[in-house]
Short mmCIF file of C-alpha atoms in Angstrom, two decimals:
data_model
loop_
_atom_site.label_atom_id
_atom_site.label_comp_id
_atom_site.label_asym_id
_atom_site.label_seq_id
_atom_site.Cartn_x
_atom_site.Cartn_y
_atom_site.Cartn_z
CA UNK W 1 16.75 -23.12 -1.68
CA UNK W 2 20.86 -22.56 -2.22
CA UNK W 3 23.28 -22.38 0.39
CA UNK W 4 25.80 -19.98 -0.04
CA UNK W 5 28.65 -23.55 -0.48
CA UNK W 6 26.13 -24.71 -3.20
CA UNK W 7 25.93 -21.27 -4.95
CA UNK W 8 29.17 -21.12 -5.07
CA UNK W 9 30.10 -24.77 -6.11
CA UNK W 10 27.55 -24.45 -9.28
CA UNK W 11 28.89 -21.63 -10.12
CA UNK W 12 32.73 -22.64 -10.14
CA UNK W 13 31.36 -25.73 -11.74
CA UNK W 14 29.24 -23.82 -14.82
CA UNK W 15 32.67 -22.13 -15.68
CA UNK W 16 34.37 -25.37 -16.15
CA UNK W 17 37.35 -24.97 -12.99
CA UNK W 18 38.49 -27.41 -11.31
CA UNK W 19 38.62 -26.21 -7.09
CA UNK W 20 42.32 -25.91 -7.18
CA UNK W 21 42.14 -23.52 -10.43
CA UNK W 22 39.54 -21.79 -8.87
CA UNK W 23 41.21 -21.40 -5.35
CA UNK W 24 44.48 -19.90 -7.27
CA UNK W 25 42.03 -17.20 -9.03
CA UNK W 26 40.52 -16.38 -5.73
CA UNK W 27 44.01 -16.29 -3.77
CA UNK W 28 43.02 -19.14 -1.27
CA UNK W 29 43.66 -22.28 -0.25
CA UNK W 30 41.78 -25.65 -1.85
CA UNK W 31 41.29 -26.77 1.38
CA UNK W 32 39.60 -23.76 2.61
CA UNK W 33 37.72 -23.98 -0.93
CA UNK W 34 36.42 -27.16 0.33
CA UNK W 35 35.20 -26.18 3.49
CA UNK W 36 33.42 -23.17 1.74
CA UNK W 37 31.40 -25.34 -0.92
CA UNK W 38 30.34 -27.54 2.32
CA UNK W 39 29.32 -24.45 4.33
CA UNK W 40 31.43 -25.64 6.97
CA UNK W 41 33.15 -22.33 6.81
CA UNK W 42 31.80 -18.60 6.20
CA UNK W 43 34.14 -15.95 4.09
CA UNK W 44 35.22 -12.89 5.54
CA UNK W 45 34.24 -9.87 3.75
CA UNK W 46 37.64 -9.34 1.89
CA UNK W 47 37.10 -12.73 0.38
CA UNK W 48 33.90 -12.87 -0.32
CA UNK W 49 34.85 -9.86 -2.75
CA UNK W 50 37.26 -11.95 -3.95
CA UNK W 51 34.96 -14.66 -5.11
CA UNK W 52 32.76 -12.24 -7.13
CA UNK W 53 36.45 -11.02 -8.83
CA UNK W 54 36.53 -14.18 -9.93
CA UNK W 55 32.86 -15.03 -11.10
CA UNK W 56 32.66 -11.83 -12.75
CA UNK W 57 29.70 -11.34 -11.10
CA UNK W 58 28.10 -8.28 -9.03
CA UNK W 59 26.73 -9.12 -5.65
CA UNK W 60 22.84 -8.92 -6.93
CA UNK W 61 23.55 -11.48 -9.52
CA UNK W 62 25.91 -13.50 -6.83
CA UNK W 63 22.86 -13.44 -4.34
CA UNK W 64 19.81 -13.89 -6.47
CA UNK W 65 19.04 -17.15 -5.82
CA UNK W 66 19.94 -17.16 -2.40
CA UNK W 67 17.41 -13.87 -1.71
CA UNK W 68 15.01 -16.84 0.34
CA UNK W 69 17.90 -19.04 1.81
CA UNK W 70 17.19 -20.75 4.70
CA UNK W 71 21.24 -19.51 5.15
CA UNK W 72 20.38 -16.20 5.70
CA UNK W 73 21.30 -15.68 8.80
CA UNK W 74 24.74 -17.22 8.47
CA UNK W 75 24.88 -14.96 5.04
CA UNK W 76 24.60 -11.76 7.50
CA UNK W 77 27.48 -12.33 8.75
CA UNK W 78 29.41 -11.18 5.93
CA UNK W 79 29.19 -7.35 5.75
CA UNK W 80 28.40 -6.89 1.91
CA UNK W 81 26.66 -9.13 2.36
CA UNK W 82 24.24 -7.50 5.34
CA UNK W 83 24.21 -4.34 3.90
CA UNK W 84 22.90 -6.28 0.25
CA UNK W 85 19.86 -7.75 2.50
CA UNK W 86 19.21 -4.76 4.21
CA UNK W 87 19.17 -2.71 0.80
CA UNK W 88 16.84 -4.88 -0.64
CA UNK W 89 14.49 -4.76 2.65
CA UNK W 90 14.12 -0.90 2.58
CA UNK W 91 13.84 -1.26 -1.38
CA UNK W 92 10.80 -4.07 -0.80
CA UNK W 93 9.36 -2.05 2.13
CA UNK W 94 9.72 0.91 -0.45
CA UNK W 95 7.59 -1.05 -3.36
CA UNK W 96 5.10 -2.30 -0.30
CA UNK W 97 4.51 1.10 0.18
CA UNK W 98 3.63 2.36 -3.36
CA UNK W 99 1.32 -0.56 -3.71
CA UNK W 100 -0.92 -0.40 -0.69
CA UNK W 101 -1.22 3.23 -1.24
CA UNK W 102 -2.06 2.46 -5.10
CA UNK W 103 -4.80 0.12 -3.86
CA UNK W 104 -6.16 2.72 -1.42
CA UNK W 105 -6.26 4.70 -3.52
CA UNK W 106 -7.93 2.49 -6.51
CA UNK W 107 -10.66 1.62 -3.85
CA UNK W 108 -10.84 5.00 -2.84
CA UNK W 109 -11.84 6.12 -6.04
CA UNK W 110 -13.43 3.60 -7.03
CA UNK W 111 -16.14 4.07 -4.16
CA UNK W 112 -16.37 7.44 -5.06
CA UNK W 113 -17.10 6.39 -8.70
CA UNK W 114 -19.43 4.15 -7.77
CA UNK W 115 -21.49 7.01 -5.33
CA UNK W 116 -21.29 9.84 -8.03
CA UNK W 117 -22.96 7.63 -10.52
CA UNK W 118 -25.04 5.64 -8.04
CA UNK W 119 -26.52 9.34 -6.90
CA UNK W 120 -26.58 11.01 -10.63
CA UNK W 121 -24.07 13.50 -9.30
CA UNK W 122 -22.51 13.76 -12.58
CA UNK W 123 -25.31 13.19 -15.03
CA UNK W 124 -28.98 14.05 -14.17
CA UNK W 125 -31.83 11.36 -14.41
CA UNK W 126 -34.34 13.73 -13.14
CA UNK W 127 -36.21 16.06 -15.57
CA UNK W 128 -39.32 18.61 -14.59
CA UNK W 129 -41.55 18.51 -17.98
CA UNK W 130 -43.56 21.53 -18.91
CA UNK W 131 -45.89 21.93 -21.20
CA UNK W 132 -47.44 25.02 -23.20
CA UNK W 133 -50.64 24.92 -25.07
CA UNK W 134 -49.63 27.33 -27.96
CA UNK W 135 -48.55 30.74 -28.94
CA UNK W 136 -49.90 33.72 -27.09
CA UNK W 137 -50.67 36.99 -29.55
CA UNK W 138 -49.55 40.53 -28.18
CA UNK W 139 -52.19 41.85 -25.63
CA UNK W 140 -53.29 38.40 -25.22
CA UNK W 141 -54.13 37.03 -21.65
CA UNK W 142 -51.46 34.13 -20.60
CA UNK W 143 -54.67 31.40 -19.87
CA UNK W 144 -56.17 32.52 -23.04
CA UNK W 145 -56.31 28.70 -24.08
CA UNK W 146 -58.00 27.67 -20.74
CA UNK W 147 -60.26 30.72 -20.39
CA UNK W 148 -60.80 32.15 -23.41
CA UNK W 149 -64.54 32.03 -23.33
CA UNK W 150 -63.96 34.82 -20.35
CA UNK W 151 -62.59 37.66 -22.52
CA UNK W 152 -64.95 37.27 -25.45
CA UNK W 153 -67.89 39.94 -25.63
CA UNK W 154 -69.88 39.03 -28.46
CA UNK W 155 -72.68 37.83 -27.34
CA UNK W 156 -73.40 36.20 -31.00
CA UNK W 157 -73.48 32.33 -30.95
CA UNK W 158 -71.59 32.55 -34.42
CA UNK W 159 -69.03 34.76 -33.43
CA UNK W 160 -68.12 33.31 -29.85
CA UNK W 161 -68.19 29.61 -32.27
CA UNK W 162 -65.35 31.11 -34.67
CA UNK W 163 -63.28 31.99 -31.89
CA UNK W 164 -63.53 28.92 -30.39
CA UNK W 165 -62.46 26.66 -33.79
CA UNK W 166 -60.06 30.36 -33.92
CA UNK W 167 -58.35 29.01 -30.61
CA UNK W 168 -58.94 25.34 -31.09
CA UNK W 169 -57.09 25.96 -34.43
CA UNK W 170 -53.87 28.10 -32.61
CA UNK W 171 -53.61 25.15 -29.96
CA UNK W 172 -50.16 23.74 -31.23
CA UNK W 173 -48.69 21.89 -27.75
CA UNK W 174 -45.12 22.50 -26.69
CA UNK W 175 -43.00 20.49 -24.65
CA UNK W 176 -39.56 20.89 -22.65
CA UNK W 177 -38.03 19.10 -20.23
CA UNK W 178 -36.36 20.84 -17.63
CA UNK W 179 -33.28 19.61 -15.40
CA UNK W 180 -34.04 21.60 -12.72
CA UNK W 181 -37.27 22.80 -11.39
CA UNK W 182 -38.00 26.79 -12.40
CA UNK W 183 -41.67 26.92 -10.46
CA UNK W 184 -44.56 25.68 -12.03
CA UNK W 185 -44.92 27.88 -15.05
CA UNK W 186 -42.47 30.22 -17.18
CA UNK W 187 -43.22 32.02 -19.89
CA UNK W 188 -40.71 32.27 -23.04
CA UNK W 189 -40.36 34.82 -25.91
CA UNK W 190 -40.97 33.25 -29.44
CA UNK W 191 -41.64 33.99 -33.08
CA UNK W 192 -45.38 35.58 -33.14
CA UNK W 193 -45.70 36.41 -29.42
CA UNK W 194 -44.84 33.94 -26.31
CA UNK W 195 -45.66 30.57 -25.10
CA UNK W 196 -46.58 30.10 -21.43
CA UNK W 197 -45.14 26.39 -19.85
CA UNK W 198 -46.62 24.99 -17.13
CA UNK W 199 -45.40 21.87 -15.29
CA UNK W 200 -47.07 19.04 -16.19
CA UNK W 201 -45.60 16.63 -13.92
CA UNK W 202 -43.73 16.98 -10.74
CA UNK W 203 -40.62 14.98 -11.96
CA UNK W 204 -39.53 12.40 -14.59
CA UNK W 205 -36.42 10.24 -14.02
CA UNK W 206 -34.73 9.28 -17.46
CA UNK W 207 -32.01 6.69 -17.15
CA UNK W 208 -28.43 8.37 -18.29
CA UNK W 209 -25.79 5.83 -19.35
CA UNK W 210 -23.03 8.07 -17.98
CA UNK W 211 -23.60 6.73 -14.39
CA UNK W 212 -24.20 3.24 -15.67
CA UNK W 213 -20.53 3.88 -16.69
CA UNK W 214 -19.16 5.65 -13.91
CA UNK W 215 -21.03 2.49 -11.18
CA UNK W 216 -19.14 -0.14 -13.49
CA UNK W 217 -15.47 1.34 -13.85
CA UNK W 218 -16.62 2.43 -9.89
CA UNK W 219 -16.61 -1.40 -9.10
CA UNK W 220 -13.80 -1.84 -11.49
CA UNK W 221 -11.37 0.26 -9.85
CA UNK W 222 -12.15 -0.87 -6.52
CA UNK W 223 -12.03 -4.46 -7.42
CA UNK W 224 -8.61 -3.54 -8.88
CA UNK W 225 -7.50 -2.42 -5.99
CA UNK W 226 -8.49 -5.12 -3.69
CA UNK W 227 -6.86 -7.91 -6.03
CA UNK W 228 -3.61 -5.62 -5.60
CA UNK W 229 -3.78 -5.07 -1.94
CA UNK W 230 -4.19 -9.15 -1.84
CA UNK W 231 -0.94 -9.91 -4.19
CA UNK W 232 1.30 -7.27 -2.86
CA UNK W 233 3.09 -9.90 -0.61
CA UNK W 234 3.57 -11.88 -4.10
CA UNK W 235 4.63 -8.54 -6.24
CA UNK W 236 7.04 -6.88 -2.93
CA UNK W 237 8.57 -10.37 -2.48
CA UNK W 238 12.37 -10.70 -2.36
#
């Protein structure tokens, strides 16, 4: 870490001038040159402008490597100087801000992420199947696939046979799954008359990727966040 004397010695030194050529640029002695370069002296304000005048050099590229100095508090006593520092402490407490709430925030979400897909909030994974055992004609009882021995008269072996292979033959199974459940049967218009659905199980659960994808950017974002709220002393440091 520099000392303000060996900031400003390197500096003199990388633009070639000798310390009497520099102290007649500045408008001070050598001697008081001397004692400057060997920090056994501290610039007043007036002259520490004077320096930069003659580094051509603004006070953030005059103090950048002496941000950590071990000097600093000798540094503070030059009012540009100060007022530099304390800039740069409201600017860092500034960034320190934005990135702690960034990492809340990340987390934040994150968790919620994680939840929503963890819970199927988002996308269901639970389905009610129903089932219907073919298409009911016009005037036609609803359970005339499970009953329909009840509404035939004939009492002629043949005939009460032909409408058995008659029903047999209509039985064409339908199937829907539901994502919510609508009561344990429905029954639903279609070409030729209507089907009847009854639920054939209580519930199914069939695996969405969505909240595969909203668990892992879940953990993603909140692991984010945590790595930022752990380097924000490295990323806010002066």
């Amino acid at each position: 870490m520099s000392t303000l004397g060996q900031q400003l010695k390197q500096l003199r030194n990388d633009k070639k001038l000798s310390q009497p050529e520099f102290a007649q640029q500045v408008g001070i002695e050598q001697s008081y040159l001397s004692k400057l370069e060997n920090d056994k002296s501290i610039p007043s304000n007036e002259i520490f402008r004077s320096l930069l005048i003659a580094l051509d050099l603004s006070i953030d590229e005059f103090m950048k490597p002496l941000v950590s100095s071990h000097d600093k508090a000798r540094l503070m006593q030059i009012p540009d100087v100060e007022v530099w520092f304390k800039s740069k402490a409201v600017k860092s407490s500034a960034a320190q801000r934005k990135i702690i709430y960034l990492a809340m925030f990340l987390i934040a979400f994150g968790c919620a992420l994680f939840y929503a897909g963890h819970k199927n909030y988002l996308f269901n994974e639970r389905f009610y199947e129903y089932k219907s055992l073919g298409v009911i004609k016009k005037d036609e009882p609803l359970n005339i696939y499970t009953h329909w021995s009840n509404y035939i008269i004939e009492s002629n072996r043949e005939k009460r046979e032909e409408k058995g292979r008659e029903i047999l033959a209509r039985r064409v199974q339908s199937f829907k799954l539901m994502d919510k459940y609508v009561g344990e049967s429905f029954v639903e218009a279609v070409e030729g008359g209507k089907r009847v659905y009854s639920a054939d199980e209580i519930s199914r659960t069939m695996p969405h990727a969505g909240n595969s994808w909203l668990e892992f950017i879940g953990i993603f974002a909140a692991v984010f966040g945590l790595v930022f709220a752990l380097l924000e002393p490295r990323l806010t440091k002066q």
